[in-house]
Coordinates of C-alpha atoms in Angstrom, one line a residue:
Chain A
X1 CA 127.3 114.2 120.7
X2 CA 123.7 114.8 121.1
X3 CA 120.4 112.3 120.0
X4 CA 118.3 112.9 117.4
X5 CA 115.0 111.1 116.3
X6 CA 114.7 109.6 113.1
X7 CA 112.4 107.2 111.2
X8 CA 113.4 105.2 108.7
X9 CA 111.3 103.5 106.4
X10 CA 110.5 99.5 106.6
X11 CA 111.7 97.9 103.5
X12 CA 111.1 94.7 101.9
X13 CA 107.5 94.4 102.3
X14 CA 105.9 90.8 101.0
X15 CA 102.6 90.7 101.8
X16 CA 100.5 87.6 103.3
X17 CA 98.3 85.2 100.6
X18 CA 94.8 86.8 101.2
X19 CA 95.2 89.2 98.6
X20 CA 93.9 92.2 101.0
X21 CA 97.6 93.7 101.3
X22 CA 99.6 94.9 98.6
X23 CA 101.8 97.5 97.5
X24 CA 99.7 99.9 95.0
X25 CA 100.2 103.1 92.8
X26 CA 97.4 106.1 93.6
X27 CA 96.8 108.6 91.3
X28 CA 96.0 111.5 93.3
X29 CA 95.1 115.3 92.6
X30 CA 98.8 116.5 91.9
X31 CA 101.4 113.4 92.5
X32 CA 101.5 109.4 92.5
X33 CA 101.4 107.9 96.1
X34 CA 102.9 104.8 96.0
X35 CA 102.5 102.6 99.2
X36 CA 101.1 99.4 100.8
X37 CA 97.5 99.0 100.7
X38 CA 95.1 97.2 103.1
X39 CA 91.3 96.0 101.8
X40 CA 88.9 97.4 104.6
X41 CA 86.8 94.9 106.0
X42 CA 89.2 92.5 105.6
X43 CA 91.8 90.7 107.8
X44 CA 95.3 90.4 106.0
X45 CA 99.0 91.4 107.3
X46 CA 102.5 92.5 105.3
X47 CA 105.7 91.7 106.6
X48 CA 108.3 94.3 106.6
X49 CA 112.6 94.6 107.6
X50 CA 114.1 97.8 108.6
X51 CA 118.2 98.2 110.0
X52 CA 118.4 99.3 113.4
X53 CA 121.3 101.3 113.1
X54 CA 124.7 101.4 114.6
X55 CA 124.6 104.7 115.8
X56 CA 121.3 103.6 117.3
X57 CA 121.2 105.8 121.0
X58 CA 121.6 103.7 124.3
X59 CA 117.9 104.8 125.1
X60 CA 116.6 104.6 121.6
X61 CA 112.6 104.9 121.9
X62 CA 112.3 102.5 119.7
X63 CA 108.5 102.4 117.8
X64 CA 106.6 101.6 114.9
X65 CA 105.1 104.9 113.4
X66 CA 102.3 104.1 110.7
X67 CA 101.1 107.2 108.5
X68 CA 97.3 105.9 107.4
X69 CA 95.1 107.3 105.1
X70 CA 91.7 106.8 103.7
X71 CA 89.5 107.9 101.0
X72 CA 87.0 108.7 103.7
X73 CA 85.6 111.7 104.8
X74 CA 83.3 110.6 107.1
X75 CA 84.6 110.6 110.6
X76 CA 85.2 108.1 113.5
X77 CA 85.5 104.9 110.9
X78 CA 87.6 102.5 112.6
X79 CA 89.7 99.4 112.1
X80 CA 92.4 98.0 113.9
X81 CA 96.1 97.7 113.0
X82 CA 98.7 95.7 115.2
X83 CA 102.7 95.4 114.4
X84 CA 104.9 92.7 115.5
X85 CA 108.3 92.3 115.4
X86 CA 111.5 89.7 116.0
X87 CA 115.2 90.8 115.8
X88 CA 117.1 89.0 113.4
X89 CA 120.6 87.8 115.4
X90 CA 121.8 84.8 114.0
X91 CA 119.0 83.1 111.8
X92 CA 116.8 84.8 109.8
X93 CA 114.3 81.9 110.5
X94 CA 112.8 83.9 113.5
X95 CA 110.7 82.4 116.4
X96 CA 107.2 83.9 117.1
X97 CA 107.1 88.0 116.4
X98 CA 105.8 89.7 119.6
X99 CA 102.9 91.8 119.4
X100 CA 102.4 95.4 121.0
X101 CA 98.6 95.8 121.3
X102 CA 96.1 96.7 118.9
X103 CA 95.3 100.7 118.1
X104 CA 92.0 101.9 116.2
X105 CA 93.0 103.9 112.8
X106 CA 90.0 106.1 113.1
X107 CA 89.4 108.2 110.2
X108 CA 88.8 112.1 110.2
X109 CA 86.2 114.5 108.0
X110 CA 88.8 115.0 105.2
X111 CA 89.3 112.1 102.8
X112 CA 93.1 111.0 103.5
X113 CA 93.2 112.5 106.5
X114 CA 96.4 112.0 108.2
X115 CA 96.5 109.5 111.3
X116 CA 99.2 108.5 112.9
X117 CA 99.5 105.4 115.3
X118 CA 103.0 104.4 117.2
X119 CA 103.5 101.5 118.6
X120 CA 105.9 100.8 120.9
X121 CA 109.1 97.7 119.0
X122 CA 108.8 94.5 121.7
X123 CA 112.4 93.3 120.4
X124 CA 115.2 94.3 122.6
X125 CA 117.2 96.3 119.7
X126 CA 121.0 95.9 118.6
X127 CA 122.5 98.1 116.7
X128 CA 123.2 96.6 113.4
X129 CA 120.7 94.1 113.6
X130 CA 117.9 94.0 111.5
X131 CA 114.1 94.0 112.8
X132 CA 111.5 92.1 111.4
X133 CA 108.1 94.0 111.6
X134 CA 104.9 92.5 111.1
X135 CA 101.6 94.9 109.9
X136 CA 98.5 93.6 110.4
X137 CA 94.5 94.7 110.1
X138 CA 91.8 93.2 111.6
X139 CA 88.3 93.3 110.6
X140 CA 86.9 94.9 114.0
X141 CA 85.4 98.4 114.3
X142 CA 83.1 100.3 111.9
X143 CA 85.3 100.2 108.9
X144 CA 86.4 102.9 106.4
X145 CA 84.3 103.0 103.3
X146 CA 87.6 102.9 101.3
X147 CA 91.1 101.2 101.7
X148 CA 93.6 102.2 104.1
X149 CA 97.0 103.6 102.6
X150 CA 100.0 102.8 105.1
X151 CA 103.4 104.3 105.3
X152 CA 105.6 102.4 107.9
X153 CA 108.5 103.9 109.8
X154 CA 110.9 102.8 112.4
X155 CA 111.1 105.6 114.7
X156 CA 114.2 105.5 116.9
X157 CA 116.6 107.8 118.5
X158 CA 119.8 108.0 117.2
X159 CA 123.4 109.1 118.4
X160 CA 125.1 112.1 116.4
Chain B
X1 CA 111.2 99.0 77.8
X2 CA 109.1 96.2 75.7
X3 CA 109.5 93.8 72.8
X4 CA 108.2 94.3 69.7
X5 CA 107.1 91.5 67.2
X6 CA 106.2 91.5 64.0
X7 CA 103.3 89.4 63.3
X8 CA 105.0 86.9 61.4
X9 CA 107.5 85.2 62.8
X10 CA 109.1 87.4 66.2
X11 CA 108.5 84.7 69.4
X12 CA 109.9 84.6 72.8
X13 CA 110.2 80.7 74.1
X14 CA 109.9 79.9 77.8
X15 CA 110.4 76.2 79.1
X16 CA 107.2 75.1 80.6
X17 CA 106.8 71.5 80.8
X18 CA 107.6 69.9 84.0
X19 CA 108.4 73.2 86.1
X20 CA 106.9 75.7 87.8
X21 CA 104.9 77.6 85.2
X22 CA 103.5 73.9 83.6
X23 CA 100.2 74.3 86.0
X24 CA 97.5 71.9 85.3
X25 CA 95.7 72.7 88.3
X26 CA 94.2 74.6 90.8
X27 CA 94.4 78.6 90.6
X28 CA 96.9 80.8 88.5
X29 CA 97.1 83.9 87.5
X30 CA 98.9 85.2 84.0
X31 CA 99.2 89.1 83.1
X32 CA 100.9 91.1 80.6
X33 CA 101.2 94.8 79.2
X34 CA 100.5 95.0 75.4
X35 CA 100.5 97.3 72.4
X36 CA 99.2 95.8 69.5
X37 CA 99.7 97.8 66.1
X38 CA 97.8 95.5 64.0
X39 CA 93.7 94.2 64.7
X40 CA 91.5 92.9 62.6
X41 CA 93.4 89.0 62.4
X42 CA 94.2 86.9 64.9
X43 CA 97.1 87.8 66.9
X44 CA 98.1 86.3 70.4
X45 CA 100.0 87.8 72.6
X46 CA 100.8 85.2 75.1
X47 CA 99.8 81.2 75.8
X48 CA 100.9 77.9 77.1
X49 CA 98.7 76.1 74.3
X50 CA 98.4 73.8 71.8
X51 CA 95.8 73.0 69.4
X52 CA 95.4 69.3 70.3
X53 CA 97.9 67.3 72.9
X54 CA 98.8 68.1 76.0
X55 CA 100.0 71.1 77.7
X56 CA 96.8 73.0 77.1
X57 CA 97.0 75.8 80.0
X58 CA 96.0 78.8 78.9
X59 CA 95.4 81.2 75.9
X60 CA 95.1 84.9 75.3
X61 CA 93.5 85.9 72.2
X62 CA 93.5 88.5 70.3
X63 CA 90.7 88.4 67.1
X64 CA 90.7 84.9 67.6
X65 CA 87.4 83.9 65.6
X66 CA 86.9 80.6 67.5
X67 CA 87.0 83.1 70.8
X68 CA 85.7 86.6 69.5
X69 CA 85.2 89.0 66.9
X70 CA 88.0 90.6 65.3
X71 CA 88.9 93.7 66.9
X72 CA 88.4 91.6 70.3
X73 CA 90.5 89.6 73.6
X74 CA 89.8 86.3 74.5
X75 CA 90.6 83.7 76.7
X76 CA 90.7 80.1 76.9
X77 CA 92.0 78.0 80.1
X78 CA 92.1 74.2 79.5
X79 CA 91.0 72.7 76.1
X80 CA 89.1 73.9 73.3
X81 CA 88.4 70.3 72.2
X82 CA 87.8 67.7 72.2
X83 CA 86.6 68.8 76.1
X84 CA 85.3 72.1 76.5
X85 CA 87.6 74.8 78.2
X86 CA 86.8 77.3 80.0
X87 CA 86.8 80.7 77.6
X88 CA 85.3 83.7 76.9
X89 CA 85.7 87.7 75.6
X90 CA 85.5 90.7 76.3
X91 CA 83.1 92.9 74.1
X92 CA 85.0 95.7 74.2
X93 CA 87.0 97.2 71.0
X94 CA 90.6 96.7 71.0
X95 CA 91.9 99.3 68.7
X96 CA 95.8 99.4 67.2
X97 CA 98.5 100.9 69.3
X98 CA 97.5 101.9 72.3
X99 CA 98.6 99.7 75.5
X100 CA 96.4 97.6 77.1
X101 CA 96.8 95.4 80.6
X102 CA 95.7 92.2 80.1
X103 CA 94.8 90.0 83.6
X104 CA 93.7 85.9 83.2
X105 CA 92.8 84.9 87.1
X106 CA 91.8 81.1 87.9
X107 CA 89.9 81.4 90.9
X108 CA 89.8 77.6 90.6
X109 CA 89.1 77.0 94.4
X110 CA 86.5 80.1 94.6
X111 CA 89.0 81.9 97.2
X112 CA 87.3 85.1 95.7
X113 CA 84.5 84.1 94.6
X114 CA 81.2 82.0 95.7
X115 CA 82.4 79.8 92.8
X116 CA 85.2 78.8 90.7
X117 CA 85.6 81.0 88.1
X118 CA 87.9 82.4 85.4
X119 CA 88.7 86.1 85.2
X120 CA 89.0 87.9 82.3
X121 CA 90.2 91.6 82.8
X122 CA 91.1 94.4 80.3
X123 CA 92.7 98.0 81.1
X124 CA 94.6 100.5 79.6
X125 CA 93.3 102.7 76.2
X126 CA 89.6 100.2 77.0
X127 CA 88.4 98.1 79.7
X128 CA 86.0 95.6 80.7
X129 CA 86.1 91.8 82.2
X130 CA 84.9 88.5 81.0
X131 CA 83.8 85.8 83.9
X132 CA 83.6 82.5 83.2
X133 CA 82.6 79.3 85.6
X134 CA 85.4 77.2 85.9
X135 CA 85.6 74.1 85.0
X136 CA 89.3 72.1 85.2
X137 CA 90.8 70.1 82.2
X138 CA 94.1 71.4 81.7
X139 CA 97.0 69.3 81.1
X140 CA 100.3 69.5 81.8
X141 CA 103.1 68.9 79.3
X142 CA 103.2 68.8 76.2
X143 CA 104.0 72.7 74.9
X144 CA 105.9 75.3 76.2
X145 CA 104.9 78.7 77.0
X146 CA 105.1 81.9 74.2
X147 CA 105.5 85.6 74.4
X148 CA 103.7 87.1 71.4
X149 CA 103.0 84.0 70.3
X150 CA 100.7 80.8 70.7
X151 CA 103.0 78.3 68.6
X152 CA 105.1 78.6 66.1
X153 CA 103.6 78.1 63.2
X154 CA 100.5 80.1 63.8
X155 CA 100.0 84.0 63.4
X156 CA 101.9 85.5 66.5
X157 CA 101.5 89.2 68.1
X158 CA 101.6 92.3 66.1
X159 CA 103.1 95.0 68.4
X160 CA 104.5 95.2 71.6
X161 CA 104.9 93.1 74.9
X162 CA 105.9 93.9 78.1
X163 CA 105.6 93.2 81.7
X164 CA 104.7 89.2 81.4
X165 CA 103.8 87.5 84.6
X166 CA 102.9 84.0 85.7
X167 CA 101.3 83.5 89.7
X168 CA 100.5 79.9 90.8
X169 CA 97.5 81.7 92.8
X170 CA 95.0 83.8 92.4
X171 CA 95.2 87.3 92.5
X172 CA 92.6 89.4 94.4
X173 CA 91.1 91.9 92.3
X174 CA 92.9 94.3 94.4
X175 CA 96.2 93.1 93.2
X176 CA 95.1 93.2 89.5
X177 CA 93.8 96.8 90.2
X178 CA 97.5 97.1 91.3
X179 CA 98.6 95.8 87.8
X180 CA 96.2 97.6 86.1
X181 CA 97.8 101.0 87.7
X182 CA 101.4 100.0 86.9
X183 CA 102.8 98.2 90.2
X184 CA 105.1 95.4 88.7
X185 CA 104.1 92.2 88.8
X186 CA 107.8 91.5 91.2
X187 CA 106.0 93.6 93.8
X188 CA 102.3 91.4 93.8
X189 CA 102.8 88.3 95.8
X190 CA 106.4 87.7 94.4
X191 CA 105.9 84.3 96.9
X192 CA 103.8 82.9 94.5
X193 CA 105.4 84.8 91.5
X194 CA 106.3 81.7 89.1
X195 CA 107.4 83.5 86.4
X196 CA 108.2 87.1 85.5
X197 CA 109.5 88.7 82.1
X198 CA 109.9 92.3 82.3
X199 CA 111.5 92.0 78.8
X200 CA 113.9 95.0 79.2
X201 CA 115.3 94.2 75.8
X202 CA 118.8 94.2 77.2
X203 CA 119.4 90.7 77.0
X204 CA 118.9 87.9 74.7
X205 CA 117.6 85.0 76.3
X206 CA 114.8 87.6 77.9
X207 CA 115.3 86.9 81.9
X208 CA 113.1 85.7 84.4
X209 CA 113.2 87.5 86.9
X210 CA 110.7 86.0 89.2
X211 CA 114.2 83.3 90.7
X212 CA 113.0 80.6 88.4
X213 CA 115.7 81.4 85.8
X214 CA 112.9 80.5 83.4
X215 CA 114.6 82.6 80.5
X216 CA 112.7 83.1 77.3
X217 CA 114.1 82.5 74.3
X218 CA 114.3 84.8 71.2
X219 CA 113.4 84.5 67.8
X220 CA 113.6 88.0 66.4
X221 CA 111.6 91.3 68.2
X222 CA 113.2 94.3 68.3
X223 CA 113.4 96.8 71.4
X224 CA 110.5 99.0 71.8
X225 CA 109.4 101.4 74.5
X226 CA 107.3 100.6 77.5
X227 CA 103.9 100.8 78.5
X228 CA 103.6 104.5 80.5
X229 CA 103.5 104.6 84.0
X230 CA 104.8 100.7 84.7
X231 CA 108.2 101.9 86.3
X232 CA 106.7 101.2 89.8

């Protein structure tokens, strides 16, 4: 038996009624992205689900990896992105998601530059359950000149 | 895949009085993917509209002459008389078959915009946009809602359909750009999705697939290919 680190993409995503998330198709130089999408300078949020799984390890290092990317090639544009999350036991009907602090997405020189934020799951996890993971952007910082392209993973360490 | 209908007589039915898609206020949003093989007459590809009576929602045009010239889309939300709707065109030349995305936003309580204000957007083969001030005096009621159609007796859509959607908000123009680049309408705001037709052409009623069961009803079309690049 040994533990290996996985991530495992949220699923499920509904965004919130501003209109500034939503899943969209990119046409980019040599493939189509398709991924959830958030308006900079905006405030809005997407809710996600993701499976913790059964083989999930007794320390699992449990966190909420988000791949961003901008059409921006100007560096040190910033906004913030937060996650949330609840663990879904008995009722899917949730109380309040607890939220890990907020982290800068802060873009690089190359237009979509690869950032990476991790942010640690608040939810004690059990395997088998599923975890409800909230995405949200704020409007603070000097924001990118273009919108922000987000892949979402739990990241957790699994027994094998 | 799509439906295709002839021009004559091909219509798809959906219930839309007293439900979810019979809106006769506040903002909506209607979209659709079409392929028209015949301009130059007026053929509609989708409405919830009447000539006179109630039920007057909306009303997507295409050559309409009360709307636009001939090789043209327009739009109407509300009545065309005897109260004025809300309508409008876009000067931009539709030609025969090529696919187009069609978008009709009411941004009735100016969530978007500094106003209220109707929506008019075109992509595909062409593109442009038609804004109108808003101005409310739909009804509800009275008609139902038709794919490549706007009644029955009156000239319906010459060419293809697919990808029909109905939102009881309004979409950001974001979320239209997402339509526009092939995202399916079940992936915009499905929370406020009243109304979805994918038509598949697999089944006959067409299904909803948006929960509300609101299955259109089929009077001829045949099965024709879909628009490129909508399998998102």
């Amino acid at each position: 038996m040994s533990t290996q680190t996985n991530y495992i993409p949220l699923t499920d995503g509904v965004s919130d009624n501003t209109g500034f998330a939503f899943y969209n198709v990119t046409a980019l130089s040599n493939w189509l992205s398709g991924h959830w999408e958030f308006v900079h300078g905006q405030a809005s949020y997407a809710t996600f689900s993701v499976r913790v799984p059964k083989n999930m390890a007794v320390t699992p290092n449990a966190s909420i990896v988000l791949e961003i990317f901008a059409n921006d090639a100007t560096a040190g544009h910033t906004a913030n992105f937060q996650t949330s999350d609840a663990l879904v036991s008995t009722t899917l009907d949730v109380g309040s998601l607890a939220s890990a602090s907020p982290q800068a997405f802060t873009t690089t020189s190359t237009a979509y530059g690869r950032v990476t934020l991790t942010f640690a799951v608040q939810s004690s996890l059990i395997a088998g359950d599923l975890l409800v993971v909230k995405i949200a952007t704020a409007t603070t910082g000097t924001q990118p000149v273009a919108n922000m392209l987000v892949f979402a993973y739990l990241k957790i360490d699994q027994t094998v | 895949m799509a439906r295709n209908f002839n021009g004559t007589s091909d219509l798809i039915t959906v219930p839309a009085v007293s439900n979810a898609l019979d809106i006769s206020s506040g903002p909506m949003t209607v979209s659709l993917w079409m392929y028209p093989t015949s301009v130059g007459t007026e053929h509609d590809p989708m409405a919830k509209w009447g000539a006179s009576g109630p039920g007057q929602n909306f009303l997507i045009a295409l050559g309409s002459p009360s709307l636009s010239a001939a090789n043209q889309l327009g739009f109407v939300v509300g009545r065309l008389a005897p109260i004025t709707g809300v309508f409008g065109a876009i000067a931009t030349a539709i030609t025969a078959n090529a696919w187009y995305q069609v978008t009709l936003a009411v941004d009735a309580n100016a969530k978007y915009s500094g106003s209220p204000v109707a929506i008019f957007s075109l992509a595909g083969a062409a593109s442009g946009s038609n804004v109108q001030a808003f101005r409310e005096n739909r009804t509800a009621g009275g008609v139902n809602l038709n794919i490549g159609g706007q009644q029955v007796t009156i000239p319906t859509f010459a060419g293809r359909v697919a990808q029909a959607a109905m939102w009881n908000t309004v979409l950001s123009t974001y979320e239209v750009g997402a339509l526009q680049a092939g995202v399916s309408p079940s992936r915009i705001r499905p929370q406020s999705l009243v109304g979805f037709w994918p038509l598949y052409g697999t089944s006959s009623p067409e299904d909803d697939l948006s929960g509300h069961a609101y299955n259109g009803t089929l009077t001829g079309t045949t099965v024709a290919t879909q628009p490129p690049g909508t399998a998102y």
